[in-house]
Amino acid sequence: MNQVAEYFGNITQSLKTIAIGMGVTFRHLFTPAVTVQYPTVKMKLPERARNRLYVNIDDCIGCDQCSKACPVDCIEIEIIKSTPEDDLGITSSGSKKKLHVPVFNIDIAKCCYCGLCVYPCPTECIYMTPVYEFSEFDRQNLIYNYARMSPSEIETAQLKAKKMDEELAAKKAAAALAPKPPVTQPIPPPANTAI
Amino acid sequence: MAEWILSQFPDSILGYVIIGALPLLFILPYALVTIYLEMKMAAHMQDRVAYMRTGWHGTLQPFADILKLLQKEDIIPTAADKFLFILAPYLVFIGTYATFAVLPFSSQYAGSELYLGIYYVIAVSSITVVGILMSGWASNNKWSLFGALRAAAQIVSYEIPTALALISVVMVAGTMNLQVLSQQQSGGIFDWYIFGGPFPIVKKLLLIPIMFVLFLIQLTASMAEVNRTPFDIPEAESELVQGYNTEYSGMKFAIFYLAEYANLFVVSAITVVVFFGGWASPFGNYLNSGGWELFWFVLKGMFFVSINIWLRWTLPRLRVDQLMYVSWKVLTPFALVCMILVGLIVVSF
């Protein structure tokens, strides 16, 4: 008797559950779709979304902080010292730029979008943008070159820096050869007297 | 209509060829519409939108799909039995196509007004089993063979409840001719066999619950016969790749699909003719002439096709043992009991 009840119970239950399931799918047939037509319609990104890095090279002071912070070493920076007569302009925060930046490459293929490079930047010139569509057919195209110095500019800057270094070295050598001025010794503390 | 076409081409085989090709005029546009309908319904049931790019709301997508399939390379595996491999999809389609011969699209048009209509449909649609087994065996691939074996077991098992359910209605109606069956139900919605048929009120009331059970049996079993999702273990892609059509590509694959969709319409049409009045208008004599008959038939057919699609995207797949349980331990006994009850009612009234 028990088995008979179970048999008919199973049948009625399956019919009931099928009806419930069909009701659910029927309701969803008329609920608006949650998907969007992606390339033409885009979903709003979260406020602090991290996507493509951007460097405002005008503000960069070549401090190399971002490159040091990067856990995957995807930022490559080279610097050239400037001579005192060079005027490299000032950053947007008002400090004077003292270094040429001939190379500032970000290999975005390596970038892990952690954003650790953003925080140490003293002039806030490296930051994440909301751009996320930048696939390329050639991996070389993913190395972004932000530096804006032309080869001739780099050459003159290098020559100038070399010359300045040489002058500085010569000055030092001259200073080393010159007789040393008498060094005023600090007065030694009085001998330890018995208390 | 058949006589009229034959009279246009006296002493020529052309007339017969044209009559034979007429159902294609329906099947091809129907398949395109159903592919689109299925994708759209599936997507919207899952809160997606499906095709949107090709044409307005992706209406041209089925054409694009067919164009793509036409361009595909027609691969025949080296280890396959070439003759059977090539023959199988066509045999599957022939089995389905042959049943269109008796479908009464309207009172004027049916390929053949065979007086053994239902018997013919049940018999001929089984040819698809041969085609499916053939494709599974010829592919020389274990997944294909498994799929084919499962398909054969499933279709053969589910033919029994289908046949029993239809026999009960045949006992009530006293005919197997699909055209006559439709004719009997042409007196408005309450003359349909799902509502007891065109009988005096007492017999009607006794028949209604039985007919409803028979209808559920026929709906379930016919869904299993076309291998669609709650019963799609022959194609279960998570277990068998794609079942018997794993190795097929290009147009042969397309023909399998065409056969599946055509078969879907055939079983829906049989349900319509047997329980829902065939081409008869639900309003009796109102809107019940020429073109309207075709309209009602296709509309009702498409309604049941949509129900099949709806169920497909609602229910998960059955296990093999559950499948056999449903057929042999639930549907068949219920159909037998219904048949006996119908017999008693027919004898006593």
mmCIF file with all atom_site columns, N, CA, C and O in Angstrom, chain A residues 7-8 10-11 15 18 21-23 25-26 28-29 31-35 37-40, chain B residues 40-41 44-45 47-50 52-53 216 307 310-311 313-315 325 329-330 333-334:
data_model
loop_
_atom_site.group_PDB
_atom_site.id
_atom_site.type_symbol
_atom_site.label_atom_id
_atom_site.label_alt_id
_atom_site.label_comp_id
_atom_site.label_asym_id
_atom_site.label_entity_id
_atom_site.label_seq_id
_atom_site.pdbx_PDB_ins_code
_atom_site.Cartn_x
_atom_site.Cartn_y
_atom_site.Cartn_z
_atom_site.occupancy
_atom_site.B_iso_or_equiv
_atom_site.pdbx_formal_charge
_atom_site.auth_seq_id
_atom_site.auth_comp_id
_atom_site.auth_asym_id
_atom_site.auth_atom_id
_atom_site.pdbx_PDB_model_num
ATOM 1   N N  . TYR A 1 7   ? 4.136  5.598  -5.491  1.00 0.00 ? 7   TYR A N  1
ATOM 2   C CA . TYR A 1 7   ? 4.098  5.641  -6.954  1.00 0.00 ? 7   TYR A CA 1
ATOM 3   C C  . TYR A 1 7   ? 3.241  6.811  -7.446  1.00 0.00 ? 7   TYR A C  1
ATOM 4   O O  . TYR A 1 7   ? 3.687  7.651  -8.233  1.00 0.00 ? 7   TYR A O  1
ATOM 5   N N  . PHE A 1 8   ? 2.009  6.890  -6.906  1.00 0.00 ? 8   PHE A N  1
ATOM 6   C CA . PHE A 1 8   ? 1.123  7.970  -7.364  1.00 0.00 ? 8   PHE A CA 1
ATOM 7   C C  . PHE A 1 8   ? 1.599  9.325  -6.845  1.00 0.00 ? 8   PHE A C  1
ATOM 8   O O  . PHE A 1 8   ? 1.469  10.340 -7.535  1.00 0.00 ? 8   PHE A O  1
ATOM 9   N N  . ASN A 1 10  ? 4.708  10.184 -6.445  1.00 0.00 ? 10  ASN A N  1
ATOM 10  C CA . ASN A 1 10  ? 5.792  10.624 -7.339  1.00 0.00 ? 10  ASN A CA 1
ATOM 11  C C  . ASN A 1 10  ? 5.236  11.252 -8.602  1.00 0.00 ? 10  ASN A C  1
ATOM 12  O O  . ASN A 1 10  ? 5.724  12.282 -9.072  1.00 0.00 ? 10  ASN A O  1
ATOM 13  N N  . ILE A 1 11  ? 4.191  10.615 -9.159  1.00 0.00 ? 11  ILE A N  1
ATOM 14  C CA . ILE A 1 11  ? 3.639  11.113 -10.424 1.00 0.00 ? 11  ILE A CA 1
ATOM 15  C C  . ILE A 1 11  ? 3.025  12.495 -10.222 1.00 0.00 ? 11  ILE A C  1
ATOM 16  O O  . ILE A 1 11  ? 3.315  13.435 -10.978 1.00 0.00 ? 11  ILE A O  1
ATOM 17  N N  . LEU A 1 15  ? 4.368  16.043 -11.849 1.00 0.00 ? 15  LEU A N  1
ATOM 18  C CA . LEU A 1 15  ? 3.510  16.927 -12.640 1.00 0.00 ? 15  LEU A CA 1
ATOM 19  C C  . LEU A 1 15  ? 3.470  18.321 -12.031 1.00 0.00 ? 15  LEU A C  1
ATOM 20  O O  . LEU A 1 15  ? 3.560  19.333 -12.736 1.00 0.00 ? 15  LEU A O  1
ATOM 21  N N  . ILE A 1 18  ? 6.825  20.102 -12.545 1.00 0.00 ? 18  ILE A N  1
ATOM 22  C CA . ILE A 1 18  ? 6.984  20.530 -13.940 1.00 0.00 ? 18  ILE A CA 1
ATOM 23  C C  . ILE A 1 18  ? 6.176  21.802 -14.171 1.00 0.00 ? 18  ILE A C  1
ATOM 24  O O  . ILE A 1 18  ? 6.647  22.758 -14.797 1.00 0.00 ? 18  ILE A O  1
ATOM 25  N N  . GLY A 1 21  ? 7.979  24.675 -12.635 1.00 0.00 ? 21  GLY A N  1
ATOM 26  C CA . GLY A 1 21  ? 9.139  25.033 -13.461 1.00 0.00 ? 21  GLY A CA 1
ATOM 27  C C  . GLY A 1 21  ? 8.727  25.781 -14.708 1.00 0.00 ? 21  GLY A C  1
ATOM 28  O O  . GLY A 1 21  ? 9.339  26.780 -15.095 1.00 0.00 ? 21  GLY A O  1
ATOM 29  N N  . MET A 1 22  ? 7.645  25.313 -15.344 1.00 0.00 ? 22  MET A N  1
ATOM 30  C CA . MET A 1 22  ? 7.181  25.995 -16.550 1.00 0.00 ? 22  MET A CA 1
ATOM 31  C C  . MET A 1 22  ? 6.719  27.408 -16.216 1.00 0.00 ? 22  MET A C  1
ATOM 32  O O  . MET A 1 22  ? 6.913  28.336 -17.007 1.00 0.00 ? 22  MET A O  1
ATOM 33  N N  . GLY A 1 23  ? 6.117  27.562 -15.017 1.00 0.00 ? 23  GLY A N  1
ATOM 34  C CA . GLY A 1 23  ? 5.702  28.901 -14.602 1.00 0.00 ? 23  GLY A CA 1
ATOM 35  C C  . GLY A 1 23  ? 6.901  29.825 -14.469 1.00 0.00 ? 23  GLY A C  1
ATOM 36  O O  . GLY A 1 23  ? 6.870  30.977 -14.922 1.00 0.00 ? 23  GLY A O  1
ATOM 37  N N  . THR A 1 25  ? 9.875  29.582 -15.976 1.00 0.00 ? 25  THR A N  1
ATOM 38  C CA . THR A 1 25  ? 10.446 29.955 -17.270 1.00 0.00 ? 25  THR A CA 1
ATOM 39  C C  . THR A 1 25  ? 9.516  30.900 -18.026 1.00 0.00 ? 25  THR A C  1
ATOM 40  O O  . THR A 1 25  ? 9.984  31.785 -18.733 1.00 0.00 ? 25  THR A O  1
ATOM 41  N N  . PHE A 1 26  ? 8.213  30.717 -17.857 1.00 0.00 ? 26  PHE A N  1
ATOM 42  C CA . PHE A 1 26  ? 7.278  31.599 -18.554 1.00 0.00 ? 26  PHE A CA 1
ATOM 43  C C  . PHE A 1 26  ? 7.400  33.033 -18.028 1.00 0.00 ? 26  PHE A C  1
ATOM 44  O O  . PHE A 1 26  ? 7.367  33.986 -18.803 1.00 0.00 ? 26  PHE A O  1
ATOM 45  N N  . HIS A 1 28  ? 10.084 34.329 -16.795 1.00 0.00 ? 28  HIS A N  1
ATOM 46  C CA . HIS A 1 28  ? 11.350 34.890 -17.267 1.00 0.00 ? 28  HIS A CA 1
ATOM 47  C C  . HIS A 1 28  ? 11.314 35.232 -18.747 1.00 0.00 ? 28  HIS A C  1
ATOM 48  O O  . HIS A 1 28  ? 12.100 36.044 -19.212 1.00 0.00 ? 28  HIS A O  1
ATOM 49  N N  . LEU A 1 29  ? 10.391 34.592 -19.480 1.00 0.00 ? 29  LEU A N  1
ATOM 50  C CA . LEU A 1 29  ? 10.260 34.887 -20.910 1.00 0.00 ? 29  LEU A CA 1
ATOM 51  C C  . LEU A 1 29  ? 9.946  36.363 -21.123 1.00 0.00 ? 29  LEU A C  1
ATOM 52  O O  . LEU A 1 29  ? 10.312 36.951 -22.124 1.00 0.00 ? 29  LEU A O  1
ATOM 53  N N  . THR A 1 31  ? 10.556 38.860 -18.647 1.00 0.00 ? 31  THR A N  1
ATOM 54  C CA . THR A 1 31  ? 11.365 39.810 -17.879 1.00 0.00 ? 31  THR A CA 1
ATOM 55  C C  . THR A 1 31  ? 12.440 40.364 -18.807 1.00 0.00 ? 31  THR A C  1
ATOM 56  O O  . THR A 1 31  ? 12.937 39.656 -19.673 1.00 0.00 ? 31  THR A O  1
ATOM 57  N N  . PRO A 1 32  ? 12.773 41.650 -18.653 1.00 0.00 ? 32  PRO A N  1
ATOM 58  C CA . PRO A 1 32  ? 13.770 42.224 -19.538 1.00 0.00 ? 32  PRO A CA 1
ATOM 59  C C  . PRO A 1 32  ? 15.127 41.534 -19.378 1.00 0.00 ? 32  PRO A C  1
ATOM 60  O O  . PRO A 1 32  ? 15.476 41.094 -18.281 1.00 0.00 ? 32  PRO A O  1
ATOM 61  N N  . ALA A 1 33  ? 15.834 41.439 -20.495 1.00 0.00 ? 33  ALA A N  1
ATOM 62  C CA . ALA A 1 33  ? 17.129 40.751 -20.482 1.00 0.00 ? 33  ALA A CA 1
ATOM 63  C C  . ALA A 1 33  ? 18.134 41.525 -19.639 1.00 0.00 ? 33  ALA A C  1
ATOM 64  O O  . ALA A 1 33  ? 18.085 42.752 -19.561 1.00 0.00 ? 33  ALA A O  1
ATOM 65  N N  . VAL A 1 34  ? 19.026 40.793 -18.987 1.00 0.00 ? 34  VAL A N  1
ATOM 66  C CA . VAL A 1 34  ? 20.040 41.453 -18.167 1.00 0.00 ? 34  VAL A CA 1
ATOM 67  C C  . VAL A 1 34  ? 21.301 41.735 -18.970 1.00 0.00 ? 34  VAL A C  1
ATOM 68  O O  . VAL A 1 34  ? 22.164 42.470 -18.531 1.00 0.00 ? 34  VAL A O  1
ATOM 69  N N  . THR A 1 35  ? 21.403 41.158 -20.157 1.00 0.00 ? 35  THR A N  1
ATOM 70  C CA . THR A 1 35  ? 22.597 41.379 -20.966 1.00 0.00 ? 35  THR A CA 1
ATOM 71  C C  . THR A 1 35  ? 22.471 42.676 -21.755 1.00 0.00 ? 35  THR A C  1
ATOM 72  O O  . THR A 1 35  ? 21.367 43.161 -21.976 1.00 0.00 ? 35  THR A O  1
ATOM 73  N N  . GLN A 1 37  ? 23.990 44.865 -25.370 1.00 0.00 ? 37  GLN A N  1
ATOM 74  C CA . GLN A 1 37  ? 24.612 44.635 -26.675 1.00 0.00 ? 37  GLN A CA 1
ATOM 75  C C  . GLN A 1 37  ? 26.002 45.248 -26.645 1.00 0.00 ? 37  GLN A C  1
ATOM 76  O O  . GLN A 1 37  ? 26.202 46.389 -27.043 1.00 0.00 ? 37  GLN A O  1
ATOM 77  N N  . TYR A 1 38  ? 26.998 44.466 -26.223 1.00 0.00 ? 38  TYR A N  1
ATOM 78  C CA . TYR A 1 38  ? 28.246 45.024 -25.749 1.00 0.00 ? 38  TYR A CA 1
ATOM 79  C C  . TYR A 1 38  ? 28.944 46.090 -26.601 1.00 0.00 ? 38  TYR A C  1
ATOM 80  O O  . TYR A 1 38  ? 29.010 47.219 -26.142 1.00 0.00 ? 38  TYR A O  1
ATOM 81  N N  . PRO A 1 39  ? 29.375 45.821 -27.816 1.00 0.00 ? 39  PRO A N  1
ATOM 82  C CA . PRO A 1 39  ? 30.227 46.892 -28.364 1.00 0.00 ? 39  PRO A CA 1
ATOM 83  C C  . PRO A 1 39  ? 29.482 48.209 -28.541 1.00 0.00 ? 39  PRO A C  1
ATOM 84  O O  . PRO A 1 39  ? 30.086 49.269 -28.456 1.00 0.00 ? 39  PRO A O  1
ATOM 85  N N  . THR A 1 40  ? 28.161 48.133 -28.749 1.00 0.00 ? 40  THR A N  1
ATOM 86  C CA . THR A 1 40  ? 27.416 49.383 -28.916 1.00 0.00 ? 40  THR A CA 1
ATOM 87  C C  . THR A 1 40  ? 26.931 49.939 -27.585 1.00 0.00 ? 40  THR A C  1
ATOM 88  O O  . THR A 1 40  ? 26.906 51.149 -27.396 1.00 0.00 ? 40  THR A O  1
ATOM 89  N N  . LYS B 2 40  ? 15.291 32.292 -29.700 1.00 0.00 ? 40  LYS B N  1
ATOM 90  C CA . LYS B 2 40  ? 14.774 33.474 -28.993 1.00 0.00 ? 40  LYS B CA 1
ATOM 91  C C  . LYS B 2 40  ? 14.123 33.075 -27.675 1.00 0.00 ? 40  LYS B C  1
ATOM 92  O O  . LYS B 2 40  ? 14.339 33.716 -26.638 1.00 0.00 ? 40  LYS B O  1
ATOM 93  N N  . MET B 2 41  ? 13.311 32.002 -27.703 1.00 0.00 ? 41  MET B N  1
ATOM 94  C CA . MET B 2 41  ? 12.642 31.582 -26.474 1.00 0.00 ? 41  MET B CA 1
ATOM 95  C C  . MET B 2 41  ? 13.665 31.122 -25.450 1.00 0.00 ? 41  MET B C  1
ATOM 96  O O  . MET B 2 41  ? 13.580 31.465 -24.265 1.00 0.00 ? 41  MET B O  1
ATOM 97  N N  . HIS B 2 44  ? 15.372 34.261 -24.009 1.00 0.00 ? 44  HIS B N  1
ATOM 98  C CA . HIS B 2 44  ? 14.566 35.100 -23.130 1.00 0.00 ? 44  HIS B CA 1
ATOM 99  C C  . HIS B 2 44  ? 14.201 34.382 -21.840 1.00 0.00 ? 44  HIS B C  1
ATOM 100 O O  . HIS B 2 44  ? 14.041 35.018 -20.803 1.00 0.00 ? 44  HIS B O  1
ATOM 101 N N  . MET B 2 45  ? 14.098 33.036 -21.893 1.00 0.00 ? 45  MET B N  1
ATOM 102 C CA . MET B 2 45  ? 13.836 32.301 -20.660 1.00 0.00 ? 45  MET B CA 1
ATOM 103 C C  . MET B 2 45  ? 15.035 32.381 -19.726 1.00 0.00 ? 45  MET B C  1
ATOM 104 O O  . MET B 2 45  ? 14.908 32.169 -18.528 1.00 0.00 ? 45  MET B O  1
ATOM 105 N N  . ASP B 2 47  ? 16.875 35.152 -19.570 1.00 0.00 ? 47  ASP B N  1
ATOM 106 C CA . ASP B 2 47  ? 17.106 36.597 -19.454 1.00 0.00 ? 47  ASP B CA 1
ATOM 107 C C  . ASP B 2 47  ? 18.225 37.081 -20.360 1.00 0.00 ? 47  ASP B C  1
ATOM 108 O O  . ASP B 2 47  ? 18.999 37.972 -20.001 1.00 0.00 ? 47  ASP B O  1
ATOM 109 N N  . ARG B 2 48  ? 18.339 36.452 -21.546 1.00 0.00 ? 48  ARG B N  1
ATOM 110 C CA . ARG B 2 48  ? 19.287 36.947 -22.535 1.00 0.00 ? 48  ARG B CA 1
ATOM 111 C C  . ARG B 2 48  ? 18.477 37.488 -23.716 1.00 0.00 ? 48  ARG B C  1
ATOM 112 O O  . ARG B 2 48  ? 17.254 37.557 -23.637 1.00 0.00 ? 48  ARG B O  1
ATOM 113 N N  . VAL B 2 49  ? 19.145 37.869 -24.802 1.00 0.00 ? 49  VAL B N  1
ATOM 114 C CA . VAL B 2 49  ? 18.380 38.383 -25.943 1.00 0.00 ? 49  VAL B CA 1
ATOM 115 C C  . VAL B 2 49  ? 18.609 37.611 -27.242 1.00 0.00 ? 49  VAL B C  1
ATOM 116 O O  . VAL B 2 49  ? 17.931 37.861 -28.212 1.00 0.00 ? 49  VAL B O  1
ATOM 117 N N  . ALA B 2 50  ? 19.560 36.675 -27.303 1.00 0.00 ? 50  ALA B N  1
ATOM 118 C CA . ALA B 2 50  ? 19.865 35.912 -28.524 1.00 0.00 ? 50  ALA B CA 1
ATOM 119 C C  . ALA B 2 50  ? 20.309 36.813 -29.663 1.00 0.00 ? 50  ALA B C  1
ATOM 120 O O  . ALA B 2 50  ? 20.746 37.928 -29.429 1.00 0.00 ? 50  ALA B O  1
ATOM 121 N N  . MET B 2 52  ? 20.930 39.468 -32.361 1.00 0.00 ? 52  MET B N  1
ATOM 122 C CA . MET B 2 52  ? 20.442 40.836 -32.520 1.00 0.00 ? 52  MET B CA 1
ATOM 123 C C  . MET B 2 52  ? 21.030 41.524 -33.748 1.00 0.00 ? 52  MET B C  1
ATOM 124 O O  . MET B 2 52  ? 20.584 42.581 -34.132 1.00 0.00 ? 52  MET B O  1
ATOM 125 N N  . ARG B 2 53  ? 22.048 40.943 -34.376 1.00 0.00 ? 53  ARG B N  1
ATOM 126 C CA . ARG B 2 53  ? 22.820 41.701 -35.372 1.00 0.00 ? 53  ARG B CA 1
ATOM 127 C C  . ARG B 2 53  ? 22.333 41.493 -36.800 1.00 0.00 ? 53  ARG B C  1
ATOM 128 O O  . ARG B 2 53  ? 22.226 42.453 -37.549 1.00 0.00 ? 53  ARG B O  1
ATOM 129 N N  . LEU B 2 216 ? -1.743 14.088 -22.182 1.00 0.00 ? 216 LEU B N  1
ATOM 130 C CA . LEU B 2 216 ? -0.455 14.239 -21.482 1.00 0.00 ? 216 LEU B CA 1
ATOM 131 C C  . LEU B 2 216 ? 0.506  13.112 -21.868 1.00 0.00 ? 216 LEU B C  1
ATOM 132 O O  . LEU B 2 216 ? 1.701  13.347 -22.095 1.00 0.00 ? 216 LEU B O  1
ATOM 133 N N  . ILE B 2 307 ? 5.297  24.690 -27.152 1.00 0.00 ? 307 ILE B N  1
ATOM 134 C CA . ILE B 2 307 ? 5.230  24.020 -25.845 1.00 0.00 ? 307 ILE B CA 1
ATOM 135 C C  . ILE B 2 307 ? 6.417  23.079 -25.686 1.00 0.00 ? 307 ILE B C  1
ATOM 136 O O  . ILE B 2 307 ? 7.025  22.993 -24.615 1.00 0.00 ? 307 ILE B O  1
ATOM 137 N N  . TRP B 2 310 ? 9.332  25.214 -24.935 1.00 0.00 ? 310 TRP B N  1
ATOM 138 C CA . TRP B 2 310 ? 9.174  25.706 -23.563 1.00 0.00 ? 310 TRP B CA 1
ATOM 139 C C  . TRP B 2 310 ? 9.629  24.636 -22.560 1.00 0.00 ? 310 TRP B C  1
ATOM 140 O O  . TRP B 2 310 ? 10.418 24.909 -21.642 1.00 0.00 ? 310 TRP B O  1
ATOM 141 N N  . LEU B 2 311 ? 9.138  23.396 -22.773 1.00 0.00 ? 311 LEU B N  1
ATOM 142 C CA . LEU B 2 311 ? 9.518  22.312 -21.866 1.00 0.00 ? 311 LEU B CA 1
ATOM 143 C C  . LEU B 2 311 ? 11.009 22.028 -21.975 1.00 0.00 ? 311 LEU B C  1
ATOM 144 O O  . LEU B 2 311 ? 11.672 21.738 -20.982 1.00 0.00 ? 311 LEU B O  1
ATOM 145 N N  . TRP B 2 313 ? 13.437 24.044 -22.482 1.00 0.00 ? 313 TRP B N  1
ATOM 146 C CA . TRP B 2 313 ? 14.282 24.982 -21.756 1.00 0.00 ? 313 TRP B CA 1
ATOM 147 C C  . TRP B 2 313 ? 13.870 25.104 -20.306 1.00 0.00 ? 313 TRP B C  1
ATOM 148 O O  . TRP B 2 313 ? 14.357 25.978 -19.592 1.00 0.00 ? 313 TRP B O  1
ATOM 149 N N  . THR B 2 314 ? 12.933 24.248 -19.870 1.00 0.00 ? 314 THR B N  1
ATOM 150 C CA . THR B 2 314 ? 12.546 24.249 -18.465 1.00 0.00 ? 314 THR B CA 1
ATOM 151 C C  . THR B 2 314 ? 13.157 23.076 -17.718 1.00 0.00 ? 314 THR B C  1
ATOM 152 O O  . THR B 2 314 ? 13.649 23.231 -16.606 1.00 0.00 ? 314 THR B O  1
ATOM 153 N N  . LEU B 2 315 ? 13.102 21.905 -18.351 1.00 0.00 ? 315 LEU B N  1
ATOM 154 C CA . LEU B 2 315 ? 13.427 20.684 -17.616 1.00 0.00 ? 315 LEU B CA 1
ATOM 155 C C  . LEU B 2 315 ? 14.844 20.204 -17.899 1.00 0.00 ? 315 LEU B C  1
ATOM 156 O O  . LEU B 2 315 ? 15.318 20.315 -19.021 1.00 0.00 ? 315 LEU B O  1
ATOM 157 N N  . TYR B 2 325 ? 11.975 4.141  -16.840 1.00 0.00 ? 325 TYR B N  1
ATOM 158 C CA . TYR B 2 325 ? 10.944 4.083  -15.806 1.00 0.00 ? 325 TYR B CA 1
ATOM 159 C C  . TYR B 2 325 ? 9.697  4.827  -16.271 1.00 0.00 ? 325 TYR B C  1
ATOM 160 O O  . TYR B 2 325 ? 8.582  4.317  -16.172 1.00 0.00 ? 325 TYR B O  1
ATOM 161 N N  . LYS B 2 329 ? 6.898  2.131  -16.747 1.00 0.00 ? 329 LYS B N  1
ATOM 162 C CA . LYS B 2 329 ? 6.189  1.981  -15.482 1.00 0.00 ? 329 LYS B CA 1
ATOM 163 C C  . LYS B 2 329 ? 5.154  3.070  -15.254 1.00 0.00 ? 329 LYS B C  1
ATOM 164 O O  . LYS B 2 329 ? 4.333  2.949  -14.343 1.00 0.00 ? 329 LYS B O  1
ATOM 165 N N  . VAL B 2 330 ? 5.206  4.148  -16.016 1.00 0.00 ? 330 VAL B N  1
ATOM 166 C CA . VAL B 2 330 ? 4.210  5.198  -15.812 1.00 0.00 ? 330 VAL B CA 1
ATOM 167 C C  . VAL B 2 330 ? 3.320  5.341  -17.038 1.00 0.00 ? 330 VAL B C  1
ATOM 168 O O  . VAL B 2 330 ? 2.111  5.121  -16.969 1.00 0.00 ? 330 VAL B O  1
ATOM 169 N N  . PRO B 2 333 ? 1.393  1.799  -18.405 1.00 0.00 ? 333 PRO B N  1
ATOM 170 C CA . PRO B 2 333 ? 0.236  1.364  -17.614 1.00 0.00 ? 333 PRO B CA 1
ATOM 171 C C  . PRO B 2 333 ? -0.922 2.357  -17.666 1.00 0.00 ? 333 PRO B C  1
ATOM 172 O O  . PRO B 2 333 ? -2.091 1.939  -17.814 1.00 0.00 ? 333 PRO B O  1
ATOM 173 N N  . PHE B 2 334 ? -0.591 3.630  -17.580 1.00 0.00 ? 334 PHE B N  1
ATOM 174 C CA . PHE B 2 334 ? -1.659 4.636  -17.629 1.00 0.00 ? 334 PHE B CA 1
ATOM 175 C C  . PHE B 2 334 ? -2.393 4.570  -18.962 1.00 0.00 ? 334 PHE B C  1
ATOM 176 O O  . PHE B 2 334 ? -3.624 4.637  -19.010 1.00 0.00 ? 334 PHE B O  1
#
